Coordinates of C-alpha atoms in Angstrom, one line a residue:
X1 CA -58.6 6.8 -117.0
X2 CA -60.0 3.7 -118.6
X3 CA -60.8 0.4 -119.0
X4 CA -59.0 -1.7 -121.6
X5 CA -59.6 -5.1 -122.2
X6 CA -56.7 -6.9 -123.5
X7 CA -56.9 -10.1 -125.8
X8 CA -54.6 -12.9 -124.7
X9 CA -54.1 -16.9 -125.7
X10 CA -54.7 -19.2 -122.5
X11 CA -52.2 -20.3 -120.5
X12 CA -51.4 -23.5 -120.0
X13 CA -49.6 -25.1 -116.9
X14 CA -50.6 -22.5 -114.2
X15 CA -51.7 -24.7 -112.0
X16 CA -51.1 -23.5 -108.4
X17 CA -50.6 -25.3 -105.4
X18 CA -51.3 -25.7 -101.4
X19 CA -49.4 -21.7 -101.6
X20 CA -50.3 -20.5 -104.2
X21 CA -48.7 -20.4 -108.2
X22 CA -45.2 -20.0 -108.1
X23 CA -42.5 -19.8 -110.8
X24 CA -39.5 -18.3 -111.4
X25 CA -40.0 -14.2 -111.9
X26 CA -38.6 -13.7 -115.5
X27 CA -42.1 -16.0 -116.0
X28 CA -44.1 -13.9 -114.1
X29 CA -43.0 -11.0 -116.1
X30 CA -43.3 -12.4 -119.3
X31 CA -46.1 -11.0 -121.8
X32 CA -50.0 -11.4 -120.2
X33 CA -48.6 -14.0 -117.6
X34 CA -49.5 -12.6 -114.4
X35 CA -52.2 -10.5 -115.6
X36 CA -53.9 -14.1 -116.8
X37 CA -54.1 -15.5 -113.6
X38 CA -55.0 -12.6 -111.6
X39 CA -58.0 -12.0 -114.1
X40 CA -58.6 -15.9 -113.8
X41 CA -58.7 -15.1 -109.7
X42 CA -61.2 -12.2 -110.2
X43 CA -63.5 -14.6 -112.7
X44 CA -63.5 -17.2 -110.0
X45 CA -63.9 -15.0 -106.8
X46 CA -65.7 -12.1 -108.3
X47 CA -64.8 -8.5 -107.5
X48 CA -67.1 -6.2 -108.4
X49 CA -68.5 -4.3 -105.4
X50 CA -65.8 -6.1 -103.2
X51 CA -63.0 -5.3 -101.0
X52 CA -59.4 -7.2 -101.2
X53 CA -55.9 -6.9 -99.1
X54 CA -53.1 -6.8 -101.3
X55 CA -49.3 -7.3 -100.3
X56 CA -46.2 -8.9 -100.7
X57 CA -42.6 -9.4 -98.9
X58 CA -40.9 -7.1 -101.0
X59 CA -39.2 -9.8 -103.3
X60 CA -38.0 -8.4 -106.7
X61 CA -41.2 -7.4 -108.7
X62 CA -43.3 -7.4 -106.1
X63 CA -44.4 -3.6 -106.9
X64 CA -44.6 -3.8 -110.2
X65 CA -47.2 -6.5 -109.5
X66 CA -48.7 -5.0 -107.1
X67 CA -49.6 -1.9 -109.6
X68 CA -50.8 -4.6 -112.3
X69 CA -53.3 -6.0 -109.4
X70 CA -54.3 -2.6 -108.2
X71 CA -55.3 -1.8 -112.6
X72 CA -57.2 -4.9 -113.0
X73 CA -58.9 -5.1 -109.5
X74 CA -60.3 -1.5 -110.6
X75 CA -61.1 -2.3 -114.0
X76 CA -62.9 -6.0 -112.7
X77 CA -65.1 -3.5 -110.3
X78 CA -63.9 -3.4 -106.8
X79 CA -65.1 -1.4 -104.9
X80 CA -61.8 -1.1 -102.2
X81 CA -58.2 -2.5 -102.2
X82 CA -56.4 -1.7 -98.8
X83 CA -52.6 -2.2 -99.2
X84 CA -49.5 -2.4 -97.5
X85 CA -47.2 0.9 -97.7
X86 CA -44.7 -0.2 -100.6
X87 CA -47.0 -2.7 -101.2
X88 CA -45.2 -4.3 -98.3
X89 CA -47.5 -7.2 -96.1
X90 CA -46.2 -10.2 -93.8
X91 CA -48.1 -13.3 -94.8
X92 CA -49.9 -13.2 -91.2
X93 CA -49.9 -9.4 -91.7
X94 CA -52.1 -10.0 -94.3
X95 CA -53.9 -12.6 -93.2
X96 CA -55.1 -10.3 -89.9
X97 CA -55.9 -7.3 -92.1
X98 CA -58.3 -9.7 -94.1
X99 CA -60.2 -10.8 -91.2
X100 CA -59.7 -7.2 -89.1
X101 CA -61.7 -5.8 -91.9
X102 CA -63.6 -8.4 -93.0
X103 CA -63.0 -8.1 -96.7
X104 CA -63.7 -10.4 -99.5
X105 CA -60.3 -12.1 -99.1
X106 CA -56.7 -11.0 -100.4
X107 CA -54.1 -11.3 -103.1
X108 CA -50.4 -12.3 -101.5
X109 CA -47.0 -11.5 -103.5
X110 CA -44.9 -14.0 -102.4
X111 CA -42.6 -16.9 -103.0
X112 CA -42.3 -17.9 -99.3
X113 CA -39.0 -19.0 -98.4
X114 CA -37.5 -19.5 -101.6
X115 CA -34.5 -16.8 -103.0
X116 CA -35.5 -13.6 -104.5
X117 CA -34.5 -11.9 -107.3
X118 CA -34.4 -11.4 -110.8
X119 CA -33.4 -14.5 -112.1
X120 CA -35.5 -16.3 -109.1
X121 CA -38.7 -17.1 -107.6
X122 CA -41.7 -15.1 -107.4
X123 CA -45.8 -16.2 -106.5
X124 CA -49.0 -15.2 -106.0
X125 CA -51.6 -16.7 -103.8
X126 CA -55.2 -15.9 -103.4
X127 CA -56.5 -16.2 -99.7
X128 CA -60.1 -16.3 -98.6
X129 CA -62.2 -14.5 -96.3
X130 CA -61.5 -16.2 -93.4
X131 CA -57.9 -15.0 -94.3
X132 CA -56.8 -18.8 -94.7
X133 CA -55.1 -20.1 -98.1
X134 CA -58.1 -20.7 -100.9
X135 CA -58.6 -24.0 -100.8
X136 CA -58.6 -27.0 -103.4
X137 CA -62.1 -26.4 -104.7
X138 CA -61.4 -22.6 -105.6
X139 CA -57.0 -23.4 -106.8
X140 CA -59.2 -25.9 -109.0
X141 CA -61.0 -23.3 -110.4
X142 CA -58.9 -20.7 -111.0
X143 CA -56.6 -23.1 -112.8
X144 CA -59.4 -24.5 -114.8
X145 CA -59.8 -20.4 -116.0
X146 CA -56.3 -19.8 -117.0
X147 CA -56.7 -22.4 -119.3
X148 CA -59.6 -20.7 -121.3
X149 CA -59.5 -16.9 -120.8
X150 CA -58.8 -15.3 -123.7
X151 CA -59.4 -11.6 -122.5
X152 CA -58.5 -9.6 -119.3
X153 CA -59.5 -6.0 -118.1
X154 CA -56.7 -3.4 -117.2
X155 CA -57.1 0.4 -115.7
X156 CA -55.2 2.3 -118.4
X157 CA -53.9 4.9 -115.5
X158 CA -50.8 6.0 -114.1
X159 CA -49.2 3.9 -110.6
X160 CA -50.7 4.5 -107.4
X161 CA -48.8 6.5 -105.1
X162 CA -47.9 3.3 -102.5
X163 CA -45.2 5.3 -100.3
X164 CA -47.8 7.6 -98.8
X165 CA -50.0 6.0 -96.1
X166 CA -53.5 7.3 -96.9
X167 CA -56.6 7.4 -99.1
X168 CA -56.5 7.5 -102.7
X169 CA -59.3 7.1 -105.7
X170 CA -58.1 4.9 -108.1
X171 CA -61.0 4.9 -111.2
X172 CA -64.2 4.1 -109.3
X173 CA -62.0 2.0 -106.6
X174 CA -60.8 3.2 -103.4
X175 CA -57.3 2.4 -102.7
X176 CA -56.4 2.5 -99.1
X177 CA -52.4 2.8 -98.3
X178 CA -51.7 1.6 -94.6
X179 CA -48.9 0.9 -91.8
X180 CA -48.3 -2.9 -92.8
X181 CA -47.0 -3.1 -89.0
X182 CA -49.6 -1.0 -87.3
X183 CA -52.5 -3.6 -86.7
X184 CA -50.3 -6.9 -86.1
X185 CA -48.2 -5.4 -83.8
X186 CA -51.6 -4.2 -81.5
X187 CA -52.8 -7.6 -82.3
X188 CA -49.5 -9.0 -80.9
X189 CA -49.7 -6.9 -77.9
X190 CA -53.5 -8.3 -76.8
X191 CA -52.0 -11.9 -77.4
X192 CA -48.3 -11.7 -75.2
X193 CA -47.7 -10.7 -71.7
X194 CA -45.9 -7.5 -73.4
X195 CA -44.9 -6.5 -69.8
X196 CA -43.3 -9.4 -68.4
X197 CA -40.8 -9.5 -72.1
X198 CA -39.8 -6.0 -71.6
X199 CA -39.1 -6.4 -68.0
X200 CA -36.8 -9.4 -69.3
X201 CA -35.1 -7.2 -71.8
X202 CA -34.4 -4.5 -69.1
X203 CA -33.0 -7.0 -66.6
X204 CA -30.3 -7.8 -69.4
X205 CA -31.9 -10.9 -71.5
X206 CA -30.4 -11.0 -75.0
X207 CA -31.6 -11.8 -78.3
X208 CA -30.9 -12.2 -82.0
X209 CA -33.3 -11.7 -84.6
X210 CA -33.1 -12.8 -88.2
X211 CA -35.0 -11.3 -90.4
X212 CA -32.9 -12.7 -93.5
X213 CA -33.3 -9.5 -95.4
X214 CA -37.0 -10.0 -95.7
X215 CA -40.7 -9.0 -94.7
X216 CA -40.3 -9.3 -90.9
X217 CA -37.2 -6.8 -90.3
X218 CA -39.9 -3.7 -89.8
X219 CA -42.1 -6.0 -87.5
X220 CA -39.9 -7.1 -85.6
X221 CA -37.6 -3.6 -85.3
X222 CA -41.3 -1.9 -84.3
X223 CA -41.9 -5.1 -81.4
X224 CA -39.0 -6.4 -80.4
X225 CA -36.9 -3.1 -80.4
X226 CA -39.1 -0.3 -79.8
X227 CA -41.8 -2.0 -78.1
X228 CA -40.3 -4.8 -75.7
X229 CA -37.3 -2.8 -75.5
X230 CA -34.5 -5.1 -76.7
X231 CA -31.2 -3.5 -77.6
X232 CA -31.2 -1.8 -80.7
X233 CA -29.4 -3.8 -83.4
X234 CA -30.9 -7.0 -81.5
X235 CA -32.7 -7.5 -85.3
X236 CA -29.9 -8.2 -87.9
X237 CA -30.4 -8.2 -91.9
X238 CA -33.5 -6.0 -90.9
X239 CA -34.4 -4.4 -94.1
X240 CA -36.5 -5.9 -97.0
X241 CA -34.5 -6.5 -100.2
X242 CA -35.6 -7.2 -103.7
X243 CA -33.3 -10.0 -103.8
X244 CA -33.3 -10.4 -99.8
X245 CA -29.6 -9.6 -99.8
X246 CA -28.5 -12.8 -101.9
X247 CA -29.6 -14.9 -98.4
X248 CA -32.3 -17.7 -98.7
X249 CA -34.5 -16.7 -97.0
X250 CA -35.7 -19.9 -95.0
X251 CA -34.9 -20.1 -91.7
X252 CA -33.2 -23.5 -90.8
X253 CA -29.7 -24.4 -89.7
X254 CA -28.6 -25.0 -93.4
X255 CA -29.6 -21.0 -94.3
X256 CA -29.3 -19.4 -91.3
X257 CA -26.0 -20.6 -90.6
X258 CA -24.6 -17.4 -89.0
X259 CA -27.4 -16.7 -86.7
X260 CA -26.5 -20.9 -85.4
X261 CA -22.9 -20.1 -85.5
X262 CA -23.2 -17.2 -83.0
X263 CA -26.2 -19.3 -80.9
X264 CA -23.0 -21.6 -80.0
X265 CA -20.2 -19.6 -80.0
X266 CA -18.5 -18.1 -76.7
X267 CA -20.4 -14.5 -76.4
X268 CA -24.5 -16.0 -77.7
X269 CA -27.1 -14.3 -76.5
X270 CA -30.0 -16.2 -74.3
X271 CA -31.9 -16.6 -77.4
X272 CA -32.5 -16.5 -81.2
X273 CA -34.4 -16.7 -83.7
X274 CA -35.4 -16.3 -87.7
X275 CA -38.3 -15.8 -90.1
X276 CA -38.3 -16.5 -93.7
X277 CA -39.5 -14.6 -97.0
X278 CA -42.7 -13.6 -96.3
X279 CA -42.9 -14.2 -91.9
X280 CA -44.7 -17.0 -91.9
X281 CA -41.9 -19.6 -90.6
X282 CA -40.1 -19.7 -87.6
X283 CA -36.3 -21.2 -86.4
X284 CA -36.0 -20.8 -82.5
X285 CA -32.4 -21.4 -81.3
X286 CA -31.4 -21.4 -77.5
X287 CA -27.8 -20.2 -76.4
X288 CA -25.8 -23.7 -77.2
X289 CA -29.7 -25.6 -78.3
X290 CA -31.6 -26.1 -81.4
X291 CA -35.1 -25.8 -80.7
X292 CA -36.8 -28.7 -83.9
X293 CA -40.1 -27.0 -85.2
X294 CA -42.1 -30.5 -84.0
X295 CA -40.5 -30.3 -80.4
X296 CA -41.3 -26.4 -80.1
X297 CA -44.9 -26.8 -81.0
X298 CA -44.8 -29.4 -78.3
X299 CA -43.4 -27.1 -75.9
X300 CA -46.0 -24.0 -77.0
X301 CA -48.7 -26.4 -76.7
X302 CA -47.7 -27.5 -72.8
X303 CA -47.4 -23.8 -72.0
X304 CA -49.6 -22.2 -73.5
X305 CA -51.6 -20.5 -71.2
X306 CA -48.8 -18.4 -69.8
X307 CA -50.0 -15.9 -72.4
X308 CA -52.9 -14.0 -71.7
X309 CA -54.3 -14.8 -74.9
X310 CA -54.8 -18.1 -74.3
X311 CA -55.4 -18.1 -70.5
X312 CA -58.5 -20.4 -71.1
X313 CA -56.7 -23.1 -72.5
X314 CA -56.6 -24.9 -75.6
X315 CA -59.2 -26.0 -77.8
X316 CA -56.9 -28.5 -79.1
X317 CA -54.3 -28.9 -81.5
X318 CA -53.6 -30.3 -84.7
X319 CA -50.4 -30.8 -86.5
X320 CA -49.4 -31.6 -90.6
X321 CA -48.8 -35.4 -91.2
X322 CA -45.0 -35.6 -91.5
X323 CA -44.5 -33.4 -88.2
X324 CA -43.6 -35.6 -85.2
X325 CA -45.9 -36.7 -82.4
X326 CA -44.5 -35.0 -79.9
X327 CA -47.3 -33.0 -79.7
X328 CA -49.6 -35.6 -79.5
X329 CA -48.4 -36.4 -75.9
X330 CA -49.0 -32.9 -74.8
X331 CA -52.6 -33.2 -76.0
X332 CA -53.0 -36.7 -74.3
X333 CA -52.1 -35.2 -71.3
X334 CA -54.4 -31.9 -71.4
X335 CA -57.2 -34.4 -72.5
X336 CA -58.0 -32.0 -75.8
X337 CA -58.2 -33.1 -79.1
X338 CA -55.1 -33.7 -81.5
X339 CA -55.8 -33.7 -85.0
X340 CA -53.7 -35.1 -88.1
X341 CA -53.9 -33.3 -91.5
X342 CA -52.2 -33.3 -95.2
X343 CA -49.1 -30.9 -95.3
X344 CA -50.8 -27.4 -96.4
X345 CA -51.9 -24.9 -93.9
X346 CA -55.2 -24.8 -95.9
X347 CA -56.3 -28.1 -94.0
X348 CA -55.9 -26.5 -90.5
X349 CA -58.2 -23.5 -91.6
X350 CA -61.8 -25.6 -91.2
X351 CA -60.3 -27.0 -87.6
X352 CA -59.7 -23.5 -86.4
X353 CA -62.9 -21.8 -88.0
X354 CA -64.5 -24.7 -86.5
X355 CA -63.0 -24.0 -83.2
X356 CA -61.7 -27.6 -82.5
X357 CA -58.3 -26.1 -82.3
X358 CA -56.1 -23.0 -80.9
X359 CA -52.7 -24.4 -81.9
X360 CA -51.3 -25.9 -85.3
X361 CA -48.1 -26.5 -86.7
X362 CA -46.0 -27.9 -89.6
X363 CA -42.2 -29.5 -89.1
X364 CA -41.3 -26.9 -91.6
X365 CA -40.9 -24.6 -89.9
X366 CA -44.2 -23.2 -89.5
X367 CA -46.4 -22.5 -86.0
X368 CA -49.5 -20.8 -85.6
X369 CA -52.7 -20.2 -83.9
X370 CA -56.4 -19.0 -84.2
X371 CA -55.5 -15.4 -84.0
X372 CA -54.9 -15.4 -87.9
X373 CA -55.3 -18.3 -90.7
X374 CA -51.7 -18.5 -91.8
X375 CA -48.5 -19.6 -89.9
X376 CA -46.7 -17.0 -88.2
X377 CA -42.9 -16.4 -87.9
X378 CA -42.8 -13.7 -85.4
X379 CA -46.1 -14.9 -83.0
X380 CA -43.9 -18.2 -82.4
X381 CA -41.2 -16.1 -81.5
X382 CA -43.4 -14.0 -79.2
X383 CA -44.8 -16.9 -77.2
X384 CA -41.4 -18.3 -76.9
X385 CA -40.1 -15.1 -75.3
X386 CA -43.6 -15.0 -73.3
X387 CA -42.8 -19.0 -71.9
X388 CA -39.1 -17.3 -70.9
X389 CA -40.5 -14.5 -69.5
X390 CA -42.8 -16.4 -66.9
X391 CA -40.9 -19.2 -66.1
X392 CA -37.6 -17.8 -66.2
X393 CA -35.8 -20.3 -67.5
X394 CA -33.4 -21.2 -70.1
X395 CA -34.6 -22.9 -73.6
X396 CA -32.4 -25.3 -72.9
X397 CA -33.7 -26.3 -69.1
X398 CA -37.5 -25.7 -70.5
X399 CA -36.3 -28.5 -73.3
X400 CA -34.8 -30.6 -70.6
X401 CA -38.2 -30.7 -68.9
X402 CA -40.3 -31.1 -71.4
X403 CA -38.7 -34.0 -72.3
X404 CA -38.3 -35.5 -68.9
X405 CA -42.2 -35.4 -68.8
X406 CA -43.3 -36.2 -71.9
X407 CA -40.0 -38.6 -73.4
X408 CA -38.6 -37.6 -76.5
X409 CA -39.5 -37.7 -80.2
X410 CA -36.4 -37.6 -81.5
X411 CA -37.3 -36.1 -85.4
X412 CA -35.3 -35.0 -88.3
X413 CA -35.9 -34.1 -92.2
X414 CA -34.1 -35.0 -95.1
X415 CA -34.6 -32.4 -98.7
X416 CA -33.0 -34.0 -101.6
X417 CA -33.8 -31.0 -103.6
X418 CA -34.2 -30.2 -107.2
X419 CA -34.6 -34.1 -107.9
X420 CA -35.6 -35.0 -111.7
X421 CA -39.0 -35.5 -111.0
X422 CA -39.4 -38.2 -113.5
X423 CA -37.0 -40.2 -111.3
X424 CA -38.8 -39.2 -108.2
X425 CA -42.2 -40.1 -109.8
X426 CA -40.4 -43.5 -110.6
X427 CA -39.1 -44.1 -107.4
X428 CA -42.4 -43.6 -105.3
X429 CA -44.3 -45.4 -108.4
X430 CA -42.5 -48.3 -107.0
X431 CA -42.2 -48.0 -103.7
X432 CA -46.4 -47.8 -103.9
X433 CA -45.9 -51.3 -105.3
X434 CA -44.2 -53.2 -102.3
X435 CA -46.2 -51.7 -99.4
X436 CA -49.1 -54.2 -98.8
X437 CA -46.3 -56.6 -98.4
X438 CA -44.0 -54.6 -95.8
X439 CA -46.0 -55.3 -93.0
X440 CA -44.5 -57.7 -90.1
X441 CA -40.6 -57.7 -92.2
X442 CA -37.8 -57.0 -90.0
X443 CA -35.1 -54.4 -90.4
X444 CA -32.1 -54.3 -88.5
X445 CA -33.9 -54.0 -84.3
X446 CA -37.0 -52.9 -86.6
X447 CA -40.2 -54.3 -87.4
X448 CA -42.7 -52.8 -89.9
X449 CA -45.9 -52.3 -88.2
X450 CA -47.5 -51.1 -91.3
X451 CA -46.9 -49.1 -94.5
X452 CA -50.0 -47.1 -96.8
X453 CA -50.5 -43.5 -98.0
X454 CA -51.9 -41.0 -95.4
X455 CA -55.6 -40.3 -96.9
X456 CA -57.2 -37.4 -94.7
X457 CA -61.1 -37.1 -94.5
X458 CA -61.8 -33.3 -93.0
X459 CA -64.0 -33.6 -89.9
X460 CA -65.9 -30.6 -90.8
X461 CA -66.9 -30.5 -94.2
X462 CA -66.1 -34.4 -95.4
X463 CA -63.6 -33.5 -98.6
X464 CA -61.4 -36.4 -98.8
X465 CA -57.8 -35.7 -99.9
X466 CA -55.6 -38.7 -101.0
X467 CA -52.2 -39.7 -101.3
X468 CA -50.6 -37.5 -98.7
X469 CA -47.2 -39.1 -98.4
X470 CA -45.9 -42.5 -97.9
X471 CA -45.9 -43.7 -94.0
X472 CA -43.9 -46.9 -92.9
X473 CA -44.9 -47.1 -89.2
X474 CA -43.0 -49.5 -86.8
X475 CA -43.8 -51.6 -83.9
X476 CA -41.7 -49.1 -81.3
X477 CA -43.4 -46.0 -82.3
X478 CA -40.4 -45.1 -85.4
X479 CA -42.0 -44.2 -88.6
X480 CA -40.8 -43.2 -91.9
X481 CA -42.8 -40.6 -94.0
X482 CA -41.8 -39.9 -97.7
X483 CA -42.9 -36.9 -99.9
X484 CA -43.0 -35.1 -103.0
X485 CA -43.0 -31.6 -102.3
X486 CA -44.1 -29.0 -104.9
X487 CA -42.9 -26.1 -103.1
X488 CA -39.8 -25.3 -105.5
X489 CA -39.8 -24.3 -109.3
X490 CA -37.2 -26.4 -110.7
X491 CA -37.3 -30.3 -110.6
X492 CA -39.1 -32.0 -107.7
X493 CA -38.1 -31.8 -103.8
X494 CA -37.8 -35.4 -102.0
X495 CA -38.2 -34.7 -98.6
X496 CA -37.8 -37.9 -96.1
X497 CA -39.0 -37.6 -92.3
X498 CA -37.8 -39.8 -90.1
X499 CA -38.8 -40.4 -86.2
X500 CA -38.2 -42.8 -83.1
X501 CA -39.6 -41.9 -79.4
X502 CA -37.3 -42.6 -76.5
X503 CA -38.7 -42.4 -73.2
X504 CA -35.3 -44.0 -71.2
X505 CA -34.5 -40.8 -69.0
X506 CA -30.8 -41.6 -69.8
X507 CA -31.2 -41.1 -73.7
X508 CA -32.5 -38.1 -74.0
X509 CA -29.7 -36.0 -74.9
X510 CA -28.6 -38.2 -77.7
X511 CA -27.2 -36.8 -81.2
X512 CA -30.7 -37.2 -83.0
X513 CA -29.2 -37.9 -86.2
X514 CA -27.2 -40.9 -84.3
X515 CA -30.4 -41.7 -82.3
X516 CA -32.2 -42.3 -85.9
X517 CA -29.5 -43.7 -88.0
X518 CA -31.0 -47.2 -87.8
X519 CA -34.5 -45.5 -89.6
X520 CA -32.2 -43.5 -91.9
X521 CA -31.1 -46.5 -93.1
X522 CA -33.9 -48.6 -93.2
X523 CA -35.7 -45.3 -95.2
X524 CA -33.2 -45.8 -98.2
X525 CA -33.1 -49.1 -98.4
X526 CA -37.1 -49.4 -98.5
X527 CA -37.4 -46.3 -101.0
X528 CA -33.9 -46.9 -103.0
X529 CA -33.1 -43.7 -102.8
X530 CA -29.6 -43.8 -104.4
X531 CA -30.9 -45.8 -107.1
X532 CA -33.1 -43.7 -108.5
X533 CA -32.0 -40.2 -107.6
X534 CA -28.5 -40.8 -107.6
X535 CA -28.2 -39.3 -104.2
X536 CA -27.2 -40.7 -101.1
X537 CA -26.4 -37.3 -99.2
X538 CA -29.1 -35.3 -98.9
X539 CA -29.0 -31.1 -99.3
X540 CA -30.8 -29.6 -96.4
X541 CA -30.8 -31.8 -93.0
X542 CA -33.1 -30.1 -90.5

């Protein structure tokens, strides 16, 4: 074996965002492309005498990749790389085995929820040691490297045997191949009343797990099947596929359509549920019920502490901008702090390291807690079958409750996706322009309390982030958030929230898209929506 150092022209345009660099995988595998960024990670980071976690959800190139990484990690000096079997890791998977073993952080092969294949998406992220996403300081860096490397180092060796769980010397670096399952599943098992679930399963509860032909099929086969008990076959779509089976791999109505069809349909099982790519997101779905991400962190947060690992109680919780304010209530009424942050899981990891939180969560589709520094598909889904286990109830009746006590947020989210972004630019370039002048105009039975930008100053180290979304707040508690997502790799995603609280008793089983049609409206007449995007319907209602 040795070391080669390649020459290579920088590369411009790899600038990655809140998870990660992602483009589409024919990029990826084009000549020096991922081997400049992963050298621009180890010139940022450092590796020499330190240990990494390296994994990915199995998407199509994922172990070629992971065999790249595994060359240049030796050839940069690191002392240890511990790695999922088949170079297979969940994103929380990964996360745990970071902080579990205290390494020096982790490399993450993944794309999230977007399609798989080889014509499709593919990423890489870089988390710390805290096993949280880097954040902006070090994504700054590592972009500003990319940019002006001109040289990486490479192991000239053969691939590492990854099927074999075990030790291995790879060069001077160790290379240890584990159970990707192994330590998240114990994990899971100190956190959830594993007891009270399988005594549920035996007495005949059902279930229908997802796993959308990606990571979170072996997790959930190895907890939910063979550890709680449930019926085999209870996880559908349970192996990992390069190009997850030609599903998307996000779990919302839109792209788990079959897993909603048979939630409603004469024979559904008490309960379901879906991860996405890489098991970091979560869809919960009662028999005949959709449980919205905002209203079931709401719901974990009130019932928390019928899991033993979070008997204590909550630290407090904290939630992304755009998600609703259900949550808020629940914190209001435990008297613990609720805390408001940019979209990005990054800005919940400085709350929880700080411990002023336990619980976080995102409206899309992501829920998590201090066990780990990512969101976390299949924990959500284990303390929703922990809450059912104790209080033996139905989602829907625990829905019913929760809103009897606390009123109702009624919440929904628009994704005009794949928008020309220089029409998308335009169109929030001049919505900016009218907002100092919205406030105190009336719409319809609305009236503009305010409009801004969200700006977010972190309570624990002071970084200021800036234009986090648009936010049109009105007198009765409605708002209107607008945002530019950069989570796809073609065009821009437009993605509209909209909210109004109801606390009449008699109006809380409304049709929420009915209940918010009057914000609907006002949202694209404010923003112009059809004017500049040409779109009035949009592709992904959630």
């Amino acid at each position: 074996m040795s070391i080669e150092i390649v020459s290579t022209a920088p590369i411009a345009g790899q600038k990655p965002g809140t998870s990660g660099l992602r483009k589409k995988t024919p990029v990826f595998m084009g000549p020096h492309y991922l081997e400049n960024f992963v050298q621009a990670i180890f010139d940022v980071v450092g590796a020499r005498g330190k240990t990494f976690v390296l994994g990915g959800d199995g998407r199509y190139f994922n172990d070629r990749a992971a065999q790249v990484i595994l060359r240049m990690a030796a050839a940069n000096g690191a002392a240890r790389v511990i790695v999922g079997q088949g170079a297979i890791l969940s994103t929380p998977a990964a996360s745990h085995l970071i902080r579990l073993h205290g390494t020096d952080g982790g490399l993450i092969l993944s794309a999230s929820h977007n399609p798989g294949g080889p014509a499709e998406d593919f990423g890489l992220k870089f988390n710390m040691p805290n096993g949280g996403p880097a954040p902006e300081p070090v994504t700054e860096a590592i972009f500003g490297r990319t940019a002006t490397l001109r040289e990486y180092r490479i192991l000239a060796a053969q691939d590492v045997d990854l099927t074999a769980i075990g030790r291995v010397a790879f060069g001077e670096m160790t290379v240890d191949v584990v159970d990707p399952v192994a330590d998240y599943a114990a994990l899971m098992e100190q956190l959830f009343d594993f007891p009270a679930i399988r005594a549920m399963f035996a007495a005949g509860f059902r279930m229908r797990f997802d796993a959308m032909c990606a990571v979170t099929g072996p997790y959930a086969r190895e907890i939910l099947e063979t550890r709680l008990g449930a019926a085999p076959g209870t996880v559908i779509n349970a192996t990992p596929l390069p190009d997850f089976g030609g599903l998307h791999p996000d779990p919302n109505p839109v792209w788990a359509k079959a897993l909603m069809d048979g939630m409603f349909g004469p024979d559904a099982p008490d309960f379901g549920a879906a991860s996405d790519g890489d098991g970091d997101r979560n869809m919960v779905v009662g028999r005949g019920i959709y449980v919205a991400p905002s209203d079931s962190l709401a719901v974990l947060a009130a019932n928390a502490t019928l899991a033993p690992g979070y008997r204590a109680g909550l630290k407090g919780v904290a939630r992304s901008m755009p998600t609703s304010a259900a949550v808020d209530r629940v914190a209001e009424a435990l008297g613990i702090g609720c805390h408001e942050v940019p979209t990005g899981w990054k800005f919940f990891g400085n709350l929880l390291d700080a411990g002023k939180v336990t619980l976080c969560g995102e409206e899309s589709f992501g829920t998590g807690s201090d066990h780990v520094r990512e969101k976390d598909g299949l924990w959500a889904v284990l303390m929703w079958l922990n809450i059912l286990a104790v209080r033996k109830e139905s989602v829907a009746d625990i829905l019913t409750s929760h809103w009897s006590s606390f009123g109702r947020n009624y919440y929904s989210r628009h994704d005009f996706e794949a928008v020309d972004a220089a029409k998308a630019d335009a169109m929030v370039t001049a919505l900016r322009g009218i907002l100092p002048d919205l406030a105190g105009q009336h719409l319809d039975d609305l009236t503009i309390l305010s409009a801004g930008e969200f700006a977010y100053t972190d309570p624990v180290d002071g970084s200021v982030s800036q234009r986090q979304g648009v936010r049109i707040l009105f007198t009765d508690g409605s708002r209107i958030v607008l945002r530019l997502s950069g989570t796809g790799t073609e065009g821009a995603t437009l993605r509209l929230y909209v909210e109004r609280y109801e606390a009449d008793p008699n109006r809380l089983d409304l049709d929420p898209q009915l209940a918010l049609a009057p914000v609907i409206q006002a949202a694209h007449s404010l923003a112009r929506i059809k004017q500049y995007t040409g779109r009035s319907i949009p592709d992904v209602i959630t």
